[in-house]
Amino acid sequence: MSASYGNPFELGERAVRPTRLFLTGGTGFLGSHFLLWRLMGGGHVYALVRGKSTEQARARLLESLALSAASYDVPVPVDAFEERVTCLKGDITLPHCGLSPDELTLLAEARLDEVWHSAASLSYEDRHRRKIHAHNCVGTRNVLAVASRAGARRFIYVSTAYTAGTRRGVIPEAAHPEAPGDGAFNNYYEESKAEAERDVARLCAEEGRDYSILRPSVIVGPSATRRSGGTRFGLYGFVRELYRLRDGLAQVTDPLRVLGDEGAGINLVPVDHVVQDMLRLSATGFEGGPFHHLVGPVELPAAGLVDKLATILELPILRFTTRRETEATPIEELFDLRGAFYASYGLNPKRFARALPPHPPLTFADLDVYLASFLAELARERSGDTFTPVQVRAADGAEVCAFTRGDPSHPVLVLCNAYAMPEEFLAPLAQRLAQRWRVVTWNTRWLPTPTPDFDPARCDSGVHVEDLIAVLDRLGIQRVEAVVGWSSGAQVALRALAEHPARFARGVILNGTVSLPPAPDHPLTAFEKNLRRLFPQIAANPRVAERYCKLIFGGDTASGAPQSEDRKVVASVLTSTDPHLLYMTSVPFRSPTSLFRYAHMVCALFRERDDAWTSSVKQPVLVHGGGADLISHPDQVASLARRLADARTVLHPSADHFSHFYDEGIATMIEEFVQQAPSRARPVEPTSEEGFSRTLDRLIQLSNADPSNPFRDLVWEKSLPEDQHWMSPELLSVHGTPWAEKLTPRQLLALSKWECINFFSLNVTGIRELLTEMISRMHTPGYEQSSEYLHHLVLEENEHMWYFSRFCLTYGGKIYKDRRIRYDAFPEPDIKEFLAFATVLVFEEIVDIYNSQMGKDARLPPFVREINRLHHSDETRHITYGRLNIERLHQGLRARHGVERLRDVERALKRFMLTSMQKFYNPEIYKDVGLPEPLKLRNELLAHPERIAFNERILSKTTRFMVKKEIFTDDRLA
């Protein structure tokens, strides 16, 4: 069984051993997720559930199953539940779990393969000692008695890795010491679970029954979505405690010192990884002995975690410390009591051995997404800002996940999401609209809801319109005031307007991606061109989708892997999206199955009617677009409007594809359109200065909202592993040349280290020049608008230069020198100013491509990835400013200089671009690796066709921008 897939429906396509099992704890976090996945693999489950009646117990189990299903964006498998689950009302604290003789006979006749015992009390305080003992110790013995009466073949006990208590060092997958001494545990919860482990081992051995003891570490939500998945324990419990205390702690001025051991780490593991391990063990007969650690491959430093929480919760007083130099303050004593259980994770440094194949490790970058998602979840709970899920059965019997928001008595707005995107993408817009409207949306079938009934022949917008009608019928809605379609959802909205004119009064198109064919009046973005080229290949064969997934996430690059040009296309597709929303936009790319389905859905969209249903739409339609949209071409606003009978257009020059997520004005625009009698109107087009000003305001907001502080957040390792690449192999200067084969593996690793040091050195020297240029222009004529944002930019670039230089000096012992390029041939001040900013932009765009790839490359050490990820996060803002600024500056040059002088400027900038790439072939690198004749090697590499093509690919995105803005007359660099 692969550990790479991330949703339960994919189990239907894999051989998972069907079993007859008895399950406790099915309403708990891990138990409900296990049940969800288990149902997809066949077999039968006898679930023990507390309740006043069997009906109530069954309802509780189904409710828990629905919560876990929602965390993967999949519908509740009602049919599988009805067919494969027998619910038994009972209680593990009672003898034989409160089951009747007839029910015990039923279990015996079922010939159970396995008993899975995951029910437990998660309390830990001594005042709950009797309750904990009743559930975790007595309860386990009662479940063992049921297993004995039923004659079950194997007993599986879900324990915890923290039964290791206060032990330190490497914890083996073995029984703990039989007679632990006083102080062996941090709390009674750990002690009770350890006692239950001993009871399971002893009683199963006495009866000759096979047994397995599974020890998960601190479980977080699914890796597929980074949501909490329904739990409020473990890390989430600690975060929620801090969240609740945040207002009270705001008035505290002294540091709130959290105690922990130096070097202590917390092992976090996603719940879907744990369940995959559980199913793998079942399918393989629990090979490897009775004890199994279901843990992540690394521990996150406790100190770094506390710093991360302090940042994201805006609690600067929160500090990690190994000892308090002064007596604890009253608030610290209170905090110690409230957080005692969670604080124990930061004590007693330990690492858990694991024999099972490892899953991808969780990094602090992953944790950022988990925490941001959970805080948003808590905020929605506090404000009541949540969608209400509704399960709908479509006309063909498929299950559809629908969502509503707002007062049911209000008039209705329908939001058509982009294909494959989760409902979270529409949550901010729905929240703003729900004050006055009842908002309805749904997840497109197949993706993000990975339903098992995928039919490539039915991937057109028609099936999604049918699902929308089924949703409205289920909710009893006959009239919709406006159907709003975002991105590819625009095609669904247009088709709904065309086919159901009596039901939908108006339409709104937000940044639409539709089936209009490429034409002079409908140009395509690079993103759309790449989709049209790439997705037919992927849709043709699932194995092609698998190879492209390996290309995206790393893996085998053997024969059959996509060619270098395809790598460029894939990179362009992924980097066109908003990096802050990557945890949602990456949904279609997370597995071969999802990518295969998404390719079919997109290809079907492009094959539909070449008027995108516009000729059949008679209702008023508002068409909105953004001038900075890299997904849907801004000119689509006019293209669609010309084809519609009654259209109003709005084009915001500085808006991008995701403006509805951030901009409150989008909701206002929709409301005003719906409430008025729309007619054809002139486009709302702010002046370029207005657009520039709005963009600066948005960039300042994003900078202010960025919680990262590298001076505080980065946890510096004493050393980095030299048996790993520090730079992605595909980015090395020898890649694609005979030298890649000549060098030994050890030499390639050394080369990756020193090329990483060189890359970071280029950042140091480049940022130094950048800061000089920026600071010299702050608060000078012509930079009145920009100066406030430049303060943010300078602050962030100073942070970048600090961590890049410290990295080079700490792990390389030096910073490679670089020679500054001067432009003395241009005495004109305005040309020098343009070239200063243009070269900064070129430098940032080159670097960002490297950062983007290396920040996601699991082959690199986590700290190297983190440095690249941090820089990429800020550079997206800096590049946005740089592009707008040089476009404005070049407009000034065109007004003052002739064609030939502008060609001189173009040639100088192109030379700078090529020279910048040559700096990655530093002979000092090859000298440090110990390679002979380093200067000769540099010249050989620079002349190699593959390296020439690579350099051009890196520069191509910048070149296209320069051509589009008429800064370059052509795309030839040489």
mmCIF file of C-alpha atoms in Angstrom, residues 698-974:
data_model
loop_
_atom_site.group_PDB
_atom_site.id
_atom_site.type_symbol
_atom_site.label_atom_id
_atom_site.label_comp_id
_atom_site.label_asym_id
_atom_site.label_seq_id
_atom_site.Cartn_x
_atom_site.Cartn_y
_atom_site.Cartn_z
ATOM 1 C CA ARG A 698 -2.597 45.840 -0.818
ATOM 2 C CA LEU A 699 1.114 45.035 -0.614
ATOM 3 C CA ILE A 700 1.384 47.013 2.627
ATOM 4 C CA GLN A 701 -1.589 45.072 4.034
ATOM 5 C CA LEU A 702 0.030 41.768 3.085
ATOM 6 C CA SER A 703 3.334 42.812 4.648
ATOM 7 C CA ASN A 704 1.576 43.845 7.843
ATOM 8 C CA ALA A 705 -0.348 40.563 7.888
ATOM 9 C CA ASP A 706 2.803 38.465 7.477
ATOM 10 C CA PRO A 707 3.544 37.115 10.968
ATOM 11 C CA SER A 708 7.012 35.769 10.201
ATOM 12 C CA ASN A 709 10.050 37.115 12.003
ATOM 13 C CA PRO A 710 13.154 35.212 10.890
ATOM 14 C CA PHE A 711 15.270 36.705 13.688
ATOM 15 C CA ARG A 712 12.972 34.979 16.137
ATOM 16 C CA ASP A 713 11.394 32.106 14.196
ATOM 17 C CA LEU A 714 14.365 30.395 12.584
ATOM 18 C CA VAL A 715 15.811 27.555 14.623
ATOM 19 C CA TRP A 716 19.426 27.233 13.512
ATOM 20 C CA GLU A 717 20.879 23.746 13.320
ATOM 21 C CA LYS A 718 24.454 23.247 14.495
ATOM 22 C CA SER A 719 25.174 21.475 11.223
ATOM 23 C CA LEU A 720 23.338 20.240 8.162
ATOM 24 C CA PRO A 721 23.516 16.688 6.805
ATOM 25 C CA GLU A 722 26.058 16.375 4.030
ATOM 26 C CA ASP A 723 24.565 13.125 2.762
ATOM 27 C CA GLN A 724 21.633 15.104 1.330
ATOM 28 C CA HIS A 725 21.446 17.545 -1.538
ATOM 29 C CA TRP A 726 21.317 21.192 -0.457
ATOM 30 C CA MET A 727 20.203 22.295 -3.903
ATOM 31 C CA SER A 728 17.702 20.469 -6.091
ATOM 32 C CA PRO A 729 19.665 18.199 -8.463
ATOM 33 C CA GLU A 730 17.764 19.604 -11.469
ATOM 34 C CA LEU A 731 19.093 23.083 -10.606
ATOM 35 C CA LEU A 732 22.757 22.089 -10.403
ATOM 36 C CA SER A 733 25.016 23.644 -13.032
ATOM 37 C CA VAL A 734 26.078 20.188 -14.324
ATOM 38 C CA HIS A 735 22.563 18.822 -14.752
ATOM 39 C CA GLY A 736 21.926 17.512 -18.253
ATOM 40 C CA THR A 737 25.625 17.456 -19.165
ATOM 41 C CA PRO A 738 28.188 14.612 -19.257
ATOM 42 C CA TRP A 739 29.632 15.976 -16.017
ATOM 43 C CA ALA A 740 26.500 14.853 -14.183
ATOM 44 C CA GLU A 741 27.537 11.281 -14.988
ATOM 45 C CA LYS A 742 31.276 11.773 -14.465
ATOM 46 C CA LEU A 743 30.990 13.026 -10.914
ATOM 47 C CA THR A 744 30.710 10.501 -8.109
ATOM 48 C CA PRO A 745 27.658 10.645 -5.816
ATOM 49 C CA ARG A 746 29.884 12.138 -3.140
ATOM 50 C CA GLN A 747 31.112 14.853 -5.494
ATOM 51 C CA LEU A 748 27.542 15.655 -6.547
ATOM 52 C CA LEU A 749 26.543 16.083 -2.911
ATOM 53 C CA ALA A 750 29.511 18.372 -2.338
ATOM 54 C CA LEU A 751 28.623 20.310 -5.472
ATOM 55 C CA SER A 752 25.045 20.773 -4.269
ATOM 56 C CA LYS A 753 26.343 22.135 -0.954
ATOM 57 C CA TRP A 754 28.640 24.700 -2.522
ATOM 58 C CA GLU A 755 26.172 25.677 -5.237
ATOM 59 C CA CYS A 756 23.663 26.331 -2.455
ATOM 60 C CA ILE A 757 26.263 28.493 -0.656
ATOM 61 C CA ASN A 758 26.951 30.323 -3.928
ATOM 62 C CA PHE A 759 23.232 30.826 -4.546
ATOM 63 C CA PHE A 760 22.718 32.270 -1.072
ATOM 64 C CA SER A 761 25.883 34.379 -1.510
ATOM 65 C CA LEU A 762 24.396 35.864 -4.681
ATOM 66 C CA ASN A 763 21.356 36.755 -2.615
ATOM 67 C CA VAL A 764 23.550 38.507 -0.045
ATOM 68 C CA THR A 765 25.423 40.598 -2.617
ATOM 69 C CA GLY A 766 22.316 41.215 -4.698
ATOM 70 C CA ILE A 767 20.271 42.351 -1.722
ATOM 71 C CA ARG A 768 23.090 44.680 -0.696
ATOM 72 C CA GLU A 769 22.808 46.443 -4.066
ATOM 73 C CA LEU A 770 19.023 46.384 -3.886
ATOM 74 C CA LEU A 771 18.987 48.051 -0.459
ATOM 75 C CA THR A 772 21.334 50.760 -1.671
ATOM 76 C CA GLU A 773 19.036 51.581 -4.576
ATOM 77 C CA MET A 774 15.833 51.470 -2.553
ATOM 78 C CA ILE A 775 17.035 53.497 0.417
ATOM 79 C CA SER A 776 18.532 56.187 -1.808
ATOM 80 C CA ARG A 777 15.130 56.815 -3.400
ATOM 81 C CA MET A 778 12.850 56.734 -0.363
ATOM 82 C CA HIS A 779 11.075 60.063 0.196
ATOM 83 C CA THR A 780 12.461 61.612 -2.955
ATOM 84 C CA PRO A 781 10.503 63.252 -5.796
ATOM 85 C CA GLY A 782 8.663 60.633 -7.824
ATOM 86 C CA TYR A 783 8.521 58.151 -4.940
ATOM 87 C CA GLU A 784 5.891 59.829 -2.790
ATOM 88 C CA GLN A 785 3.460 56.948 -3.363
ATOM 89 C CA SER A 786 6.048 54.188 -3.047
ATOM 90 C CA SER A 787 7.994 55.291 0.024
ATOM 91 C CA GLU A 788 5.748 53.747 2.651
ATOM 92 C CA TYR A 789 5.853 50.355 0.933
ATOM 93 C CA LEU A 790 9.613 50.691 0.381
ATOM 94 C CA HIS A 791 10.018 50.833 4.168
ATOM 95 C CA HIS A 792 8.411 47.398 4.359
ATOM 96 C CA LEU A 793 10.465 46.107 1.458
ATOM 97 C CA VAL A 794 13.742 47.339 2.979
ATOM 98 C CA LEU A 795 12.872 45.782 6.335
ATOM 99 C CA GLU A 796 12.111 42.417 4.702
ATOM 100 C CA GLU A 797 15.198 42.499 2.478
ATOM 101 C CA ASN A 798 17.350 43.236 5.517
ATOM 102 C CA GLU A 799 15.966 40.069 7.114
ATOM 103 C CA HIS A 800 16.738 38.148 3.928
ATOM 104 C CA MET A 801 20.334 39.350 3.799
ATOM 105 C CA TRP A 802 20.772 38.426 7.465
ATOM 106 C CA TYR A 803 19.631 34.825 7.192
ATOM 107 C CA PHE A 804 21.328 34.218 3.842
ATOM 108 C CA SER A 805 24.646 35.566 5.152
ATOM 109 C CA ARG A 806 24.367 33.661 8.418
ATOM 110 C CA PHE A 807 23.626 30.465 6.503
ATOM 111 C CA CYS A 808 26.703 30.925 4.299
ATOM 112 C CA LEU A 809 28.988 31.698 7.225
ATOM 113 C CA THR A 810 27.575 28.992 9.524
ATOM 114 C CA TYR A 811 27.498 26.108 7.060
ATOM 115 C CA GLY A 812 30.052 27.197 4.441
ATOM 116 C CA GLY A 813 32.425 29.427 6.379
ATOM 117 C CA LYS A 814 32.331 32.163 3.748
ATOM 118 C CA ILE A 815 30.322 34.308 1.353
ATOM 119 C CA TYR A 816 31.371 34.060 -2.285
ATOM 120 C CA LYS A 817 32.390 37.405 -3.766
ATOM 121 C CA ASP A 818 30.492 38.929 -6.657
ATOM 122 C CA ARG A 819 31.293 41.747 -9.038
ATOM 123 C CA ARG A 820 28.766 44.532 -9.430
ATOM 124 C CA ILE A 821 27.739 45.459 -12.956
ATOM 125 C CA ARG A 822 27.880 49.194 -13.709
ATOM 126 C CA TYR A 823 26.077 51.144 -16.417
ATOM 127 C CA ASP A 824 28.444 54.028 -17.034
ATOM 128 C CA ALA A 825 27.439 54.056 -20.719
ATOM 129 C CA PHE A 826 24.144 55.632 -19.665
ATOM 130 C CA PRO A 827 24.697 59.083 -18.217
ATOM 131 C CA GLU A 828 20.949 59.838 -18.367
ATOM 132 C CA PRO A 829 19.573 59.769 -14.776
ATOM 133 C CA ASP A 830 16.161 58.361 -15.827
ATOM 134 C CA ILE A 831 17.775 55.449 -17.708
ATOM 135 C CA LYS A 832 20.068 54.689 -14.769
ATOM 136 C CA GLU A 833 17.042 54.729 -12.489
ATOM 137 C CA PHE A 834 15.122 52.368 -14.770
ATOM 138 C CA LEU A 835 18.064 49.962 -15.053
ATOM 139 C CA ALA A 836 18.569 50.016 -11.274
ATOM 140 C CA PHE A 837 15.011 48.846 -10.653
ATOM 141 C CA ALA A 838 14.871 46.560 -13.708
ATOM 142 C CA THR A 839 18.034 44.690 -12.687
ATOM 143 C CA VAL A 840 16.637 44.307 -9.170
ATOM 144 C CA LEU A 841 13.473 42.788 -10.656
ATOM 145 C CA VAL A 842 15.467 40.410 -12.876
ATOM 146 C CA PHE A 843 17.524 39.319 -9.873
ATOM 147 C CA GLU A 844 14.375 38.738 -7.770
ATOM 148 C CA GLU A 845 12.572 36.760 -10.477
ATOM 149 C CA ILE A 846 15.541 34.452 -11.092
ATOM 150 C CA VAL A 847 16.014 33.855 -7.386
ATOM 151 C CA ASP A 848 12.300 33.244 -6.827
ATOM 152 C CA ILE A 849 12.219 30.409 -9.350
ATOM 153 C CA TYR A 850 15.005 28.677 -7.438
ATOM 154 C CA ASN A 851 13.354 29.457 -4.085
ATOM 155 C CA SER A 852 10.010 28.135 -5.227
ATOM 156 C CA GLN A 853 11.408 24.779 -6.340
ATOM 157 C CA MET A 854 13.828 24.311 -3.447
ATOM 158 C CA GLY A 855 11.258 25.351 -0.853
ATOM 159 C CA LYS A 856 9.123 22.344 -1.821
ATOM 160 C CA ASP A 857 11.863 19.797 -2.535
ATOM 161 C CA ALA A 858 11.605 17.043 0.094
ATOM 162 C CA ARG A 859 15.063 15.782 -0.874
ATOM 163 C CA LEU A 860 16.659 18.821 0.750
ATOM 164 C CA PRO A 861 17.252 19.263 4.494
ATOM 165 C CA PRO A 862 14.207 20.873 6.162
ATOM 166 C CA PHE A 863 16.177 23.963 7.159
ATOM 167 C CA VAL A 864 17.326 24.578 3.574
ATOM 168 C CA ARG A 865 13.702 24.255 2.425
ATOM 169 C CA GLU A 866 12.567 26.645 5.143
ATOM 170 C CA ILE A 867 15.057 29.357 4.110
ATOM 171 C CA ASN A 868 13.904 29.092 0.490
ATOM 172 C CA ARG A 869 10.232 29.044 1.485
ATOM 173 C CA LEU A 870 10.621 32.143 3.648
ATOM 174 C CA HIS A 871 12.282 34.096 0.869
ATOM 175 C CA HIS A 872 9.715 32.992 -1.738
ATOM 176 C CA SER A 873 6.892 34.124 0.554
ATOM 177 C CA ASP A 874 8.167 37.721 0.613
ATOM 178 C CA GLU A 875 9.453 37.851 -2.963
ATOM 179 C CA THR A 876 5.992 37.419 -4.445
ATOM 180 C CA ARG A 877 5.143 40.863 -3.057
ATOM 181 C CA HIS A 878 8.460 42.406 -4.088
ATOM 182 C CA ILE A 879 8.110 41.132 -7.650
ATOM 183 C CA THR A 880 4.593 42.568 -7.898
ATOM 184 C CA TYR A 881 5.929 45.991 -6.909
ATOM 185 C CA GLY A 882 8.975 45.683 -9.163
ATOM 186 C CA ARG A 883 6.925 44.867 -12.248
ATOM 187 C CA LEU A 884 4.512 47.742 -11.744
ATOM 188 C CA ASN A 885 7.327 50.184 -11.028
ATOM 189 C CA ILE A 886 9.528 49.411 -14.032
ATOM 190 C CA GLU A 887 6.476 49.493 -16.305
ATOM 191 C CA ARG A 888 5.794 53.048 -15.088
ATOM 192 C CA LEU A 889 9.459 54.036 -15.412
ATOM 193 C CA HIS A 890 9.706 52.653 -18.943
ATOM 194 C CA GLN A 891 6.630 54.605 -19.998
ATOM 195 C CA GLY A 892 8.580 57.703 -18.977
ATOM 196 C CA LEU A 893 11.591 56.603 -21.030
ATOM 197 C CA ARG A 894 9.432 56.136 -24.124
ATOM 198 C CA ALA A 895 8.191 59.696 -23.761
ATOM 199 C CA ARG A 896 11.714 61.150 -23.537
ATOM 200 C CA HIS A 897 14.051 58.952 -25.618
ATOM 201 C CA GLY A 898 14.203 57.749 -29.186
ATOM 202 C CA VAL A 899 13.882 54.180 -30.467
ATOM 203 C CA GLU A 900 17.616 53.581 -30.800
ATOM 204 C CA ARG A 901 18.354 54.661 -27.235
ATOM 205 C CA LEU A 902 15.601 52.399 -25.972
ATOM 206 C CA ARG A 903 17.180 49.548 -27.943
ATOM 207 C CA ASP A 904 20.471 50.294 -26.160
ATOM 208 C CA VAL A 905 18.672 49.973 -22.847
ATOM 209 C CA GLU A 906 17.063 46.707 -23.965
ATOM 210 C CA ARG A 907 20.430 45.237 -25.003
ATOM 211 C CA ALA A 908 22.012 46.262 -21.690
ATOM 212 C CA LEU A 909 19.227 44.637 -19.695
ATOM 213 C CA LYS A 910 19.405 41.445 -21.758
ATOM 214 C CA ARG A 911 23.177 41.289 -21.165
ATOM 215 C CA PHE A 912 22.511 41.642 -17.446
ATOM 216 C CA MET A 913 20.040 38.739 -17.552
ATOM 217 C CA LEU A 914 22.549 36.431 -19.235
ATOM 218 C CA THR A 915 25.363 37.563 -16.934
ATOM 219 C CA SER A 916 23.165 36.908 -13.915
ATOM 220 C CA MET A 917 22.686 33.298 -14.969
ATOM 221 C CA GLN A 918 26.440 32.898 -15.577
ATOM 222 C CA LYS A 919 27.036 33.703 -11.900
ATOM 223 C CA PHE A 920 25.564 30.309 -11.031
ATOM 224 C CA TYR A 921 28.626 28.771 -12.747
ATOM 225 C CA ASN A 922 31.165 30.136 -10.293
ATOM 226 C CA PRO A 923 34.612 28.482 -10.767
ATOM 227 C CA GLU A 924 35.193 28.906 -7.027
ATOM 228 C CA ILE A 925 32.446 26.341 -6.500
ATOM 229 C CA TYR A 926 34.223 23.752 -8.609
ATOM 230 C CA LYS A 927 37.494 24.565 -6.858
ATOM 231 C CA ASP A 928 35.900 23.943 -3.436
ATOM 232 C CA VAL A 929 34.509 20.605 -4.663
ATOM 233 C CA GLY A 930 38.047 19.658 -5.747
ATOM 234 C CA LEU A 931 37.342 19.458 -9.467
ATOM 235 C CA PRO A 932 40.277 20.021 -11.852
ATOM 236 C CA GLU A 933 40.565 23.135 -14.030
ATOM 237 C CA PRO A 934 37.516 24.923 -12.615
ATOM 238 C CA LEU A 935 37.609 27.817 -15.096
ATOM 239 C CA LYS A 936 37.719 25.417 -18.043
ATOM 240 C CA LEU A 937 34.810 23.476 -16.554
ATOM 241 C CA ARG A 938 32.797 26.666 -16.212
ATOM 242 C CA ASN A 939 33.324 27.530 -19.862
ATOM 243 C CA GLU A 940 32.396 23.995 -20.966
ATOM 244 C CA LEU A 941 29.169 24.099 -19.003
ATOM 245 C CA LEU A 942 28.164 27.537 -20.230
ATOM 246 C CA ALA A 943 28.656 26.384 -23.837
ATOM 247 C CA HIS A 944 26.662 23.160 -23.418
ATOM 248 C CA PRO A 945 23.281 23.245 -25.278
ATOM 249 C CA GLU A 946 21.372 21.865 -22.301
ATOM 250 C CA ARG A 947 22.707 24.590 -20.016
ATOM 251 C CA ILE A 948 21.980 27.291 -22.585
ATOM 252 C CA ALA A 949 18.396 26.003 -22.829
ATOM 253 C CA PHE A 950 18.134 25.802 -19.020
ATOM 254 C CA ASN A 951 19.285 29.401 -18.593
ATOM 255 C CA GLU A 952 16.762 30.572 -21.164
ATOM 256 C CA ARG A 953 13.972 28.675 -19.401
ATOM 257 C CA ILE A 954 14.808 30.322 -16.099
ATOM 258 C CA LEU A 955 14.710 33.728 -17.791
ATOM 259 C CA SER A 956 11.670 33.050 -19.978
ATOM 260 C CA LYS A 957 9.037 34.272 -17.513
ATOM 261 C CA THR A 958 10.830 37.599 -17.131
ATOM 262 C CA THR A 959 11.430 37.836 -20.876
ATOM 263 C CA ARG A 960 7.720 37.322 -21.632
ATOM 264 C CA PHE A 961 6.812 40.072 -19.198
ATOM 265 C CA MET A 962 9.328 42.457 -20.780
ATOM 266 C CA VAL A 963 7.975 41.732 -24.272
ATOM 267 C CA LYS A 964 4.361 42.091 -23.152
ATOM 268 C CA LYS A 965 5.089 45.501 -21.616
ATOM 269 C CA GLU A 966 7.052 46.571 -24.747
ATOM 270 C CA ILE A 967 10.263 46.935 -22.761
ATOM 271 C CA PHE A 968 11.763 44.317 -25.099
ATOM 272 C CA THR A 969 11.052 44.258 -28.801
ATOM 273 C CA ASP A 970 11.567 40.477 -28.994
ATOM 274 C CA ASP A 971 12.305 37.471 -26.781
ATOM 275 C CA ARG A 972 15.807 36.776 -28.119
ATOM 276 C CA LEU A 973 18.417 37.235 -25.395
ATOM 277 C CA ALA A 974 21.588 36.394 -27.304
#
